CSV table of C-alpha atoms and ligand atoms in Angstrom, one decimal:
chain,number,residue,atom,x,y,z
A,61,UNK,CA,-14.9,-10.9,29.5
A,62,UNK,CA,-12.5,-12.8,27.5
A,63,UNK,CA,-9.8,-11.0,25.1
A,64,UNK,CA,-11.0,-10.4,21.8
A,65,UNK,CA,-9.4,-11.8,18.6
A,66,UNK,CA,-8.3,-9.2,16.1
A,67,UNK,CA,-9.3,-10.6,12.4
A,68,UNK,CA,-7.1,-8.2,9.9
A,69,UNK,CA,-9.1,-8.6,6.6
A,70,UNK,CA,-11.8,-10.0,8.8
A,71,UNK,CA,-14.2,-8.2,6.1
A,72,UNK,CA,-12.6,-10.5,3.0
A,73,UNK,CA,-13.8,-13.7,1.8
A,74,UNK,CA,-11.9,-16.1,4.1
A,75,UNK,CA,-11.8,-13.4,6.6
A,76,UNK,CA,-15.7,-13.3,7.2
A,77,UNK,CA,-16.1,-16.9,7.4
A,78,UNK,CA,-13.1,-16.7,10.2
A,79,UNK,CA,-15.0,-14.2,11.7
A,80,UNK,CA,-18.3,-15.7,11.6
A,81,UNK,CA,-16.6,-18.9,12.8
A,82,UNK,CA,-15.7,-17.5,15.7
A,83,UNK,CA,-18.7,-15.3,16.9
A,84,UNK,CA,-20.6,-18.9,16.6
A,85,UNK,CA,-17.9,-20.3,19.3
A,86,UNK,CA,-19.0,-17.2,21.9
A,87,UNK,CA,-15.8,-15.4,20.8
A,88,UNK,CA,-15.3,-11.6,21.3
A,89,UNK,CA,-13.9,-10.3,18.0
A,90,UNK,CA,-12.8,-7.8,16.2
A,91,UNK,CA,-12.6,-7.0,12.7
A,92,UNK,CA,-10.0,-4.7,11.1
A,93,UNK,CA,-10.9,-3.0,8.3
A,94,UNK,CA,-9.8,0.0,5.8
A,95,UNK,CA,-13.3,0.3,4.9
A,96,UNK,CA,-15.6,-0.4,8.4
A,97,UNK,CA,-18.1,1.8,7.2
A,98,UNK,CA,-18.9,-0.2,4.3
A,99,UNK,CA,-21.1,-2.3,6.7
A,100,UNK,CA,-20.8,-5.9,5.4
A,101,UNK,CA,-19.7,-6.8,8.7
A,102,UNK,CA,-21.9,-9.1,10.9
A,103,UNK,CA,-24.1,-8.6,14.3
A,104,UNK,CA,-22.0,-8.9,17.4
A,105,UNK,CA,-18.5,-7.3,15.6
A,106,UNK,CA,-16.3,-4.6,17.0
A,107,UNK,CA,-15.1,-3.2,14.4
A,108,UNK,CA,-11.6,-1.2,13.6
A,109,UNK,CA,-10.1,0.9,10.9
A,110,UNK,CA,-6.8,0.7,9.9
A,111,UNK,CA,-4.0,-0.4,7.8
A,112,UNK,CA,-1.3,-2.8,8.3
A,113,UNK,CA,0.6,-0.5,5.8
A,114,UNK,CA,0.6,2.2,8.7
A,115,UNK,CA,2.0,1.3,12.2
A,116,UNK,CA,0.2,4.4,13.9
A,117,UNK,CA,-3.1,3.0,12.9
A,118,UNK,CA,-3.4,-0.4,14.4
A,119,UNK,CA,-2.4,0.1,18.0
A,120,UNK,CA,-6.1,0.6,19.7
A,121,UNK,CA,-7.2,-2.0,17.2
A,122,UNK,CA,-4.8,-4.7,18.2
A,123,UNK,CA,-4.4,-3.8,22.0
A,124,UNK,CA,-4.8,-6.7,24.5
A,125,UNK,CA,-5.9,-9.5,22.0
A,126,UNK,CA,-5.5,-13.1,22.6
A,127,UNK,CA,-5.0,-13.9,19.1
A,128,UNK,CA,-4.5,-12.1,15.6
A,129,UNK,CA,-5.2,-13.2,12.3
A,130,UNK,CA,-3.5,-11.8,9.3
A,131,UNK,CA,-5.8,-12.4,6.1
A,132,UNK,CA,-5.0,-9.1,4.0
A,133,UNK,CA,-4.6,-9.5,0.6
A,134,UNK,CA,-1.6,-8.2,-1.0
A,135,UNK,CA,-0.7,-5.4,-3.7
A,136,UNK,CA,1.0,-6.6,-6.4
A,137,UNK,CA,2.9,-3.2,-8.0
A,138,UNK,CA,6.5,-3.5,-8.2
A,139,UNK,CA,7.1,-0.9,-5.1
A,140,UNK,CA,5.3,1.7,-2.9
A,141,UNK,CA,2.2,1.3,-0.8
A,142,UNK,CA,0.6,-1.5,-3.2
A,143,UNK,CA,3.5,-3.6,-3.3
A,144,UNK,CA,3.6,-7.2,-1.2
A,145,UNK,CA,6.8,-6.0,0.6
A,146,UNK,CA,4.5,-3.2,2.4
A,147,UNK,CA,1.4,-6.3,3.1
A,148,UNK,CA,3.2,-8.7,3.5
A,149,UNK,CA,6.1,-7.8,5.1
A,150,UNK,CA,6.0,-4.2,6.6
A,151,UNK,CA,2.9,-5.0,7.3
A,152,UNK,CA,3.3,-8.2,9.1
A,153,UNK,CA,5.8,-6.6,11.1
A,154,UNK,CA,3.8,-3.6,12.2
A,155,UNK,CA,1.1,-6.3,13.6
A,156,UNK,CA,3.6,-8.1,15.3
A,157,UNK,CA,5.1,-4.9,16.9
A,158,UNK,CA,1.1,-3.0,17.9
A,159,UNK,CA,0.0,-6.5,19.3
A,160,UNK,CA,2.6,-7.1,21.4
A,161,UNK,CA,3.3,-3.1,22.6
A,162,UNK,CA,1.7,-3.5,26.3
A,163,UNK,CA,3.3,-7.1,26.9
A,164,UNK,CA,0.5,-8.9,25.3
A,165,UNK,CA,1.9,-12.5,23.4
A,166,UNK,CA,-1.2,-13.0,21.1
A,167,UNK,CA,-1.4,-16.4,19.1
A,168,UNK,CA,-0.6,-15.1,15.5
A,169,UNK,CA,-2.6,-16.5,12.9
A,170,UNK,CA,-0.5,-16.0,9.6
A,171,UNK,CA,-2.7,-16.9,6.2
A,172,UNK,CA,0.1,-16.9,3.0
A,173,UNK,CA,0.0,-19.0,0.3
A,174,UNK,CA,1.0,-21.6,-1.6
A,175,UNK,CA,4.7,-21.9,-3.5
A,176,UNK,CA,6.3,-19.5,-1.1
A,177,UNK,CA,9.1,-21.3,-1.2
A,178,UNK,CA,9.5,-21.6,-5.1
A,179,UNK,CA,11.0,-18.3,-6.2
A,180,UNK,CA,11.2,-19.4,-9.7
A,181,UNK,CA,7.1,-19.3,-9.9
A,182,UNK,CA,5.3,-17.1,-12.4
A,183,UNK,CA,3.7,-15.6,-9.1
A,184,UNK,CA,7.0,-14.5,-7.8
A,185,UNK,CA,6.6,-11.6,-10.8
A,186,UNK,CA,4.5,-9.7,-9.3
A,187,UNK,CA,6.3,-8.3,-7.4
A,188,UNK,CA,8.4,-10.6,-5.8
A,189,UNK,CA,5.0,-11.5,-3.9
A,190,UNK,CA,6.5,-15.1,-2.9
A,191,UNK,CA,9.4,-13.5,-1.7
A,192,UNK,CA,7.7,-11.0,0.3
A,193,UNK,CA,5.3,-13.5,2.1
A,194,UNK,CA,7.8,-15.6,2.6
A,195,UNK,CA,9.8,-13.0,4.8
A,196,UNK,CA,6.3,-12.2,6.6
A,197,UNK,CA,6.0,-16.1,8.0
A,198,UNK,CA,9.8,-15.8,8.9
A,199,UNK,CA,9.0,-12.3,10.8
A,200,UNK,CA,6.2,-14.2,12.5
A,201,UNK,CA,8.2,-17.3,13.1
A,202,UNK,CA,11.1,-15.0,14.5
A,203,UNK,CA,8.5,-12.9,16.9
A,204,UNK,CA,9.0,-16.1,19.5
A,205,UNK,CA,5.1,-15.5,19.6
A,206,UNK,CA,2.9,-18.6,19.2
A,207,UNK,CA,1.9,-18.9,15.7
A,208,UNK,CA,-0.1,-20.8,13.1
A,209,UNK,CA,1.4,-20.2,9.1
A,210,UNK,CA,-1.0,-21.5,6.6
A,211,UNK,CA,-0.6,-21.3,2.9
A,212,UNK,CA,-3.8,-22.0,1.2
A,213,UNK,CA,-3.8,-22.9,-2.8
A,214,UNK,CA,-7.5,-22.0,-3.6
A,215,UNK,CA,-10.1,-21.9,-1.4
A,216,UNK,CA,-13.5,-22.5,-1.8
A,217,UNK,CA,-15.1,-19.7,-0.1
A,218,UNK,CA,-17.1,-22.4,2.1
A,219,UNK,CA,-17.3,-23.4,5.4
A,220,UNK,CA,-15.4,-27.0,5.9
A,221,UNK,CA,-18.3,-27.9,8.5
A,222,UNK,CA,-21.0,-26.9,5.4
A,223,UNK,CA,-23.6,-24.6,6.7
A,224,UNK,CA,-22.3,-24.6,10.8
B,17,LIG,N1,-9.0,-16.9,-2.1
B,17,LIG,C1,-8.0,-17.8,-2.4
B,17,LIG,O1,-8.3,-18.7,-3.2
B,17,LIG,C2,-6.7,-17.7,-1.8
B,17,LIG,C3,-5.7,-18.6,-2.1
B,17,LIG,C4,-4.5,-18.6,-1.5
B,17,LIG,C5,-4.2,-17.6,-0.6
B,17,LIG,N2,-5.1,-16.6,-0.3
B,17,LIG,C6,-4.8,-15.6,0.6
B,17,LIG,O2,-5.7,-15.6,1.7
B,17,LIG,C7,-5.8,-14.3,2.2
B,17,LIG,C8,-7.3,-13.9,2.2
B,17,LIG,O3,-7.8,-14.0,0.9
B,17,LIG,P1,-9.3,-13.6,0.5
B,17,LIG,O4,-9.6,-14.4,-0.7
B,17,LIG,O5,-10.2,-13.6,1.7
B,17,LIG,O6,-9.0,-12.1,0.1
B,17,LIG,P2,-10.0,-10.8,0.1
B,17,LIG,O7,-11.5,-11.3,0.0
B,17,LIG,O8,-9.5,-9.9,-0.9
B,17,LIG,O9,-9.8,-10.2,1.6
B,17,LIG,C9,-8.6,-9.7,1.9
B,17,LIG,C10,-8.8,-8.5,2.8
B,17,LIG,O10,-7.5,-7.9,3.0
B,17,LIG,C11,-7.8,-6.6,3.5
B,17,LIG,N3,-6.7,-5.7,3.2
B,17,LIG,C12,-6.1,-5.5,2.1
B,17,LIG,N4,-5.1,-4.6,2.2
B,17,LIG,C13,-5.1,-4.2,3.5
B,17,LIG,C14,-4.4,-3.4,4.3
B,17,LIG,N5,-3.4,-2.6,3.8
B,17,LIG,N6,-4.6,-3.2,5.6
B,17,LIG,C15,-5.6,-4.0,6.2
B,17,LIG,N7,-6.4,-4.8,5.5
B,17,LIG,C16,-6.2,-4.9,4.2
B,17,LIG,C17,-9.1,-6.1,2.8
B,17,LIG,O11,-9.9,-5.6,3.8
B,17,LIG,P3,-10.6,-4.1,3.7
B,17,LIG,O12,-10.8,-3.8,2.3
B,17,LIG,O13,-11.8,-4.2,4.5
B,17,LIG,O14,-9.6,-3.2,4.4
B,17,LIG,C18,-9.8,-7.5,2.4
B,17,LIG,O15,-11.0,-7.7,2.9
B,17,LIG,C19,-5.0,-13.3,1.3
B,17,LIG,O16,-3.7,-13.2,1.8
B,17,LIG,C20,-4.9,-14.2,0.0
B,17,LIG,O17,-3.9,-13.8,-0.8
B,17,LIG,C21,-6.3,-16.7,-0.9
């Protein structure tokens, strides 16, 4: 059987359709989740708990994957465990490290956002959010892994291919 893909956030709004998008292609995947147990996941899932806040947590969720994808949404407080430097960052980082502790060299799917780059941008208040997603794509683009780095403005919640 073919290594899963880990989707982190894979219960979210883009997540799911990421998800769903790849259990139609015959893909084995799983979904990591703080909340599993909340059951919104679909048919076919394995599904994870943990928290790309804590390192400790991911490791049996992320072992031997092919790919990763990172669509966690991130805290916004000024500091501690709800701020974008713990997401987006930390948190980044600890993904990098569990999914590549046996050897593994997963394709990392990285989903920021846009304006990263403009640090002067109302968004940046919240706790230096930019900044913080900005050092997450350099961490992933720094891992030597392969990598994808997308930074949506607003999605639509839809499936590009309509109702596939
Ligand atoms: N929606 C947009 O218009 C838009 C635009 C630009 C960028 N983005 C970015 O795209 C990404 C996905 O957005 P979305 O709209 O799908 O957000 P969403 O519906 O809120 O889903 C994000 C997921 O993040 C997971 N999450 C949050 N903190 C976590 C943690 N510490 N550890 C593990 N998982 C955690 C949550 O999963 P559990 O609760 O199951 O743990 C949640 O399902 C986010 O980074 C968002 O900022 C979205």
């Amino acid at each position: 059987m073919r290594s899963p893909i880990a989707v982190i956030g894979g219960a979210g709004r883009l997540g799911s359709l990421v998800t769903r998008r790849l259990l139609q292609e015959g893909t084995r995947v799983r979904v990591v989740s703080r909340h599993p147990e909340r059951g919104r996941l679909p048919l076919g899932v394995e599904e994870h708990r943990a928290d790309v806040r804590y390192a400790d947590s991911l490791a049996t969720a992320l072992r031997g994957c092919a790919g990763v994808v990172f669509s966690v949404e991130p805290g916004t407080a000024d500091s501690g465990p709800d701020s974008p430097e713990t997401t987006m960052y930390d948190g980044v980082r600890n993904v990098l490290a569990a999914a590549t502790e046996h050897g593994e060299r997963p394709h990392v799917v990285l989903v920021s956002q846009i304006f990263v780059t403009r640090r002067e941008h109302p968004m940046n208040a919240y706790g230096r959010l930019l900044d913080w997603r900005l050092r997450g794509e350099d961490a992933v683009r720094e891992s030597g892994l392969p990598y994808t780095v997308v930074r949506p403005s607003w999605l639509t919640d839809e499936s590009f291919a309509g109702n596939r």
